[in-house]
């Protein structure tokens, strides 16, 4: 399932975790940002930070494709995603190191908004490498934000809560639960 925001994914877990566990024996534990679809998903796997399964599969696919074409990529041109992730995370942590909590919250909010706007601009273009880098950057921002205790969405609190309550109210009415 794809969720627009982290909060929606976390709310899905909160409201559906017990029911899913009763049906399947496992329950979603956490949400995570997917850089390939620019959205949030839920998983029953405990928190892991590292290369996502999508990135591993993509790398394996690209390697197989390169072998089939018999093109050898020079060692110096290979990009190590693990190093990229580490360097991006280190840069971000250094950048927020001297900020207080309010400054960090504003910084994360502005950084996320900026990256999302850039991703939207590039979504229908041929600049796939730039788009991939932006999505990776956005994922790292979400990870560092969460590690610093900022699990909230970057939207204003009242508007976000009001919209979410309205969505739940409509869903409850649609399901017929409000008649009981």
PDB file of N, CA, C and O in Angstrom, residues 135-166:
ATOM      1  N   UNK A 135      15.621  11.645  -4.712  1.00  0.00           N
ATOM      2  CA  UNK A 135      14.839  10.720  -3.886  1.00  0.00           C
ATOM      3  C   UNK A 135      15.689  10.124  -2.775  1.00  0.00           C
ATOM      4  O   UNK A 135      15.218   9.949  -1.651  1.00  0.00           O
ATOM      5  N   UNK A 136      16.930   9.823  -3.083  1.00  0.00           N
ATOM      6  CA  UNK A 136      17.846   9.319  -2.062  1.00  0.00           C
ATOM      7  C   UNK A 136      18.063  10.380  -0.986  1.00  0.00           C
ATOM      8  O   UNK A 136      18.029  10.083   0.215  1.00  0.00           O
ATOM      9  N   UNK A 137      18.256  11.624  -1.406  1.00  0.00           N
ATOM     10  CA  UNK A 137      18.437  12.720  -0.454  1.00  0.00           C
ATOM     11  C   UNK A 137      17.210  12.874   0.439  1.00  0.00           C
ATOM     12  O   UNK A 137      17.335  13.053   1.652  1.00  0.00           O
ATOM     13  N   UNK A 138      16.031  12.789  -0.159  1.00  0.00           N
ATOM     14  CA  UNK A 138      14.794  12.920   0.606  1.00  0.00           C
ATOM     15  C   UNK A 138      14.672  11.780   1.623  1.00  0.00           C
ATOM     16  O   UNK A 138      14.306  12.008   2.777  1.00  0.00           O
ATOM     17  N   UNK A 139      15.017  10.582   1.207  1.00  0.00           N
ATOM     18  CA  UNK A 139      14.964   9.442   2.125  1.00  0.00           C
ATOM     19  C   UNK A 139      15.910   9.659   3.307  1.00  0.00           C
ATOM     20  O   UNK A 139      15.551   9.420   4.455  1.00  0.00           O
ATOM     21  N   UNK A 140      17.115  10.148   3.038  1.00  0.00           N
ATOM     22  CA  UNK A 140      18.081  10.387   4.104  1.00  0.00           C
ATOM     23  C   UNK A 140      17.585  11.488   5.043  1.00  0.00           C
ATOM     24  O   UNK A 140      17.738  11.391   6.266  1.00  0.00           O
ATOM     25  N   UNK A 141      16.958  12.525   4.494  1.00  0.00           N
ATOM     26  CA  UNK A 141      16.405  13.596   5.337  1.00  0.00           C
ATOM     27  C   UNK A 141      15.349  13.013   6.274  1.00  0.00           C
ATOM     28  O   UNK A 141      15.334  13.317   7.469  1.00  0.00           O
ATOM     29  N   UNK A 142      14.461  12.148   5.750  1.00  0.00           N
ATOM     30  CA  UNK A 142      13.443  11.524   6.593  1.00  0.00           C
ATOM     31  C   UNK A 142      14.092  10.665   7.686  1.00  0.00           C
ATOM     32  O   UNK A 142      13.659  10.689   8.836  1.00  0.00           O
ATOM     33  N   UNK A 143      15.125   9.928   7.338  1.00  0.00           N
ATOM     34  CA  UNK A 143      15.792   9.068   8.319  1.00  0.00           C
ATOM     35  C   UNK A 143      16.436   9.901   9.422  1.00  0.00           C
ATOM     36  O   UNK A 143      16.250   9.626  10.609  1.00  0.00           O
ATOM     37  N   UNK A 144      17.183  10.934   9.051  1.00  0.00           N
ATOM     38  CA  UNK A 144      17.857  11.772  10.041  1.00  0.00           C
ATOM     39  C   UNK A 144      16.829  12.521  10.887  1.00  0.00           C
ATOM     40  O   UNK A 144      16.986  12.656  12.102  1.00  0.00           O
ATOM     41  N   UNK A 145      15.756  12.974  10.255  1.00  0.00           N
ATOM     42  CA  UNK A 145      14.698  13.667  10.997  1.00  0.00           C
ATOM     43  C   UNK A 145      14.108  12.734  12.057  1.00  0.00           C
ATOM     44  O   UNK A 145      13.932  13.114  13.210  1.00  0.00           O
ATOM     45  N   UNK A 146      13.842  11.502  11.672  1.00  0.00           N
ATOM     46  CA  UNK A 146      13.265  10.541  12.600  1.00  0.00           C
ATOM     47  C   UNK A 146      14.249  10.216  13.728  1.00  0.00           C
ATOM     48  O   UNK A 146      13.865  10.112  14.888  1.00  0.00           O
ATOM     49  N   UNK A 147      15.530  10.092  13.405  1.00  0.00           N
ATOM     50  CA  UNK A 147      16.543   9.808  14.417  1.00  0.00           C
ATOM     51  C   UNK A 147      16.705  10.956  15.413  1.00  0.00           C
ATOM     52  O   UNK A 147      17.118  10.745  16.542  1.00  0.00           O
ATOM     53  N   UNK A 148      16.361  12.163  14.994  1.00  0.00           N
ATOM     54  CA  UNK A 148      16.450  13.329  15.869  1.00  0.00           C
ATOM     55  C   UNK A 148      15.131  13.600  16.601  1.00  0.00           C
ATOM     56  O   UNK A 148      14.963  14.645  17.209  1.00  0.00           O
ATOM     57  N   UNK A 149      14.190  12.672  16.508  1.00  0.00           N
ATOM     58  CA  UNK A 149      12.946  12.783  17.263  1.00  0.00           C
ATOM     59  C   UNK A 149      11.871  13.615  16.613  1.00  0.00           C
ATOM     60  O   UNK A 149      10.916  14.007  17.271  1.00  0.00           O
ATOM     61  N   UNK A 150      11.990  13.885  15.328  1.00  0.00           N
ATOM     62  CA  UNK A 150      10.965  14.651  14.621  1.00  0.00           C
ATOM     63  C   UNK A 150      10.215  13.701  13.690  1.00  0.00           C
ATOM     64  O   UNK A 150      10.515  13.582  12.522  1.00  0.00           O
ATOM     65  N   UNK A 151       9.204  13.018  14.225  1.00  0.00           N
ATOM     66  CA  UNK A 151       8.462  12.038  13.442  1.00  0.00           C
ATOM     67  C   UNK A 151       7.227  12.630  12.790  1.00  0.00           C
ATOM     68  O   UNK A 151       6.472  11.936  12.136  1.00  0.00           O
ATOM     69  N   UNK A 152       7.015  13.919  12.983  1.00  0.00           N
ATOM     70  CA  UNK A 152       5.816  14.556  12.451  1.00  0.00           C
ATOM     71  C   UNK A 152       5.952  14.810  10.954  1.00  0.00           C
ATOM     72  O   UNK A 152       7.040  14.850  10.425  1.00  0.00           O
ATOM     73  N   UNK A 153       4.805  15.032  10.314  1.00  0.00           N
ATOM     74  CA  UNK A 153       4.833  15.445   8.927  1.00  0.00           C
ATOM     75  C   UNK A 153       5.253  16.900   8.886  1.00  0.00           C
ATOM     76  O   UNK A 153       5.222  17.593   9.895  1.00  0.00           O
ATOM     77  N   UNK A 154       5.591  17.383   7.706  1.00  0.00           N
ATOM     78  CA  UNK A 154       6.049  18.758   7.597  1.00  0.00           C
ATOM     79  C   UNK A 154       4.913  19.711   7.254  1.00  0.00           C
ATOM     80  O   UNK A 154       5.135  20.783   6.765  1.00  0.00           O
ATOM     81  N   UNK A 155       3.670  19.312   7.541  1.00  0.00           N
ATOM     82  CA  UNK A 155       2.522  20.167   7.271  1.00  0.00           C
ATOM     83  C   UNK A 155       2.076  20.821   8.572  1.00  0.00           C
ATOM     84  O   UNK A 155       2.319  20.298   9.650  1.00  0.00           O
ATOM     85  N   UNK A 156       1.379  21.963   8.491  1.00  0.00           N
ATOM     86  CA  UNK A 156       0.875  22.605   9.708  1.00  0.00           C
ATOM     87  C   UNK A 156      -0.002  21.652  10.509  1.00  0.00           C
ATOM     88  O   UNK A 156      -0.789  20.907   9.944  1.00  0.00           O
ATOM     89  N   UNK A 157       0.122  21.712  11.829  1.00  0.00           N
ATOM     90  CA  UNK A 157      -0.530  20.724  12.678  1.00  0.00           C
ATOM     91  C   UNK A 157      -2.045  20.740  12.560  1.00  0.00           C
ATOM     92  O   UNK A 157      -2.657  19.714  12.343  1.00  0.00           O
ATOM     93  N   UNK A 158      -2.684  21.908  12.707  1.00  0.00           N
ATOM     94  CA  UNK A 158      -4.138  21.960  12.686  1.00  0.00           C
ATOM     95  C   UNK A 158      -4.695  21.464  11.360  1.00  0.00           C
ATOM     96  O   UNK A 158      -5.613  20.685  11.326  1.00  0.00           O
ATOM     97  N   UNK A 159      -4.156  21.945  10.262  1.00  0.00           N
ATOM     98  CA  UNK A 159      -4.671  21.549   8.956  1.00  0.00           C
ATOM     99  C   UNK A 159      -4.516  20.051   8.754  1.00  0.00           C
ATOM    100  O   UNK A 159      -5.407  19.384   8.275  1.00  0.00           O
ATOM    101  N   UNK A 160      -3.369  19.511   9.132  1.00  0.00           N
ATOM    102  CA  UNK A 160      -3.104  18.093   8.959  1.00  0.00           C
ATOM    103  C   UNK A 160      -4.082  17.267   9.790  1.00  0.00           C
ATOM    104  O   UNK A 160      -4.655  16.309   9.306  1.00  0.00           O
ATOM    105  N   UNK A 161      -4.283  17.654  11.054  1.00  0.00           N
ATOM    106  CA  UNK A 161      -5.187  16.915  11.927  1.00  0.00           C
ATOM    107  C   UNK A 161      -6.617  17.011  11.433  1.00  0.00           C
ATOM    108  O   UNK A 161      -7.339  16.024  11.409  1.00  0.00           O
ATOM    109  N   UNK A 162      -7.034  18.210  11.028  1.00  0.00           N
ATOM    110  CA  UNK A 162      -8.401  18.402  10.542  1.00  0.00           C
ATOM    111  C   UNK A 162      -8.660  17.543   9.310  1.00  0.00           C
ATOM    112  O   UNK A 162      -9.692  16.885   9.213  1.00  0.00           O
ATOM    113  N   UNK A 163      -7.718  17.558   8.373  1.00  0.00           N
ATOM    114  CA  UNK A 163      -7.872  16.784   7.146  1.00  0.00           C
ATOM    115  C   UNK A 163      -7.939  15.290   7.462  1.00  0.00           C
ATOM    116  O   UNK A 163      -8.766  14.556   6.930  1.00  0.00           O
ATOM    117  N   UNK A 164      -7.090  14.847   8.370  1.00  0.00           N
ATOM    118  CA  UNK A 164      -7.059  13.438   8.712  1.00  0.00           C
ATOM    119  C   UNK A 164      -8.344  13.011   9.415  1.00  0.00           C
ATOM    120  O   UNK A 164      -8.907  11.954   9.122  1.00  0.00           O
ATOM    121  N   UNK A 165      -8.823  13.850  10.339  1.00  0.00           N
ATOM    122  CA  UNK A 165     -10.081  13.541  11.019  1.00  0.00           C
ATOM    123  C   UNK A 165     -11.236  13.476  10.026  1.00  0.00           C
ATOM    124  O   UNK A 165     -12.102  12.606  10.133  1.00  0.00           O
ATOM    125  N   UNK A 166     -11.237  14.374   9.061  1.00  0.00           N
ATOM    126  CA  UNK A 166     -12.285  14.366   8.037  1.00  0.00           C
ATOM    127  C   UNK A 166     -12.217  13.099   7.205  1.00  0.00           C
ATOM    128  O   UNK A 166     -13.241  12.483   6.904  1.00  0.00           O
TER     129      UNK A 166
END
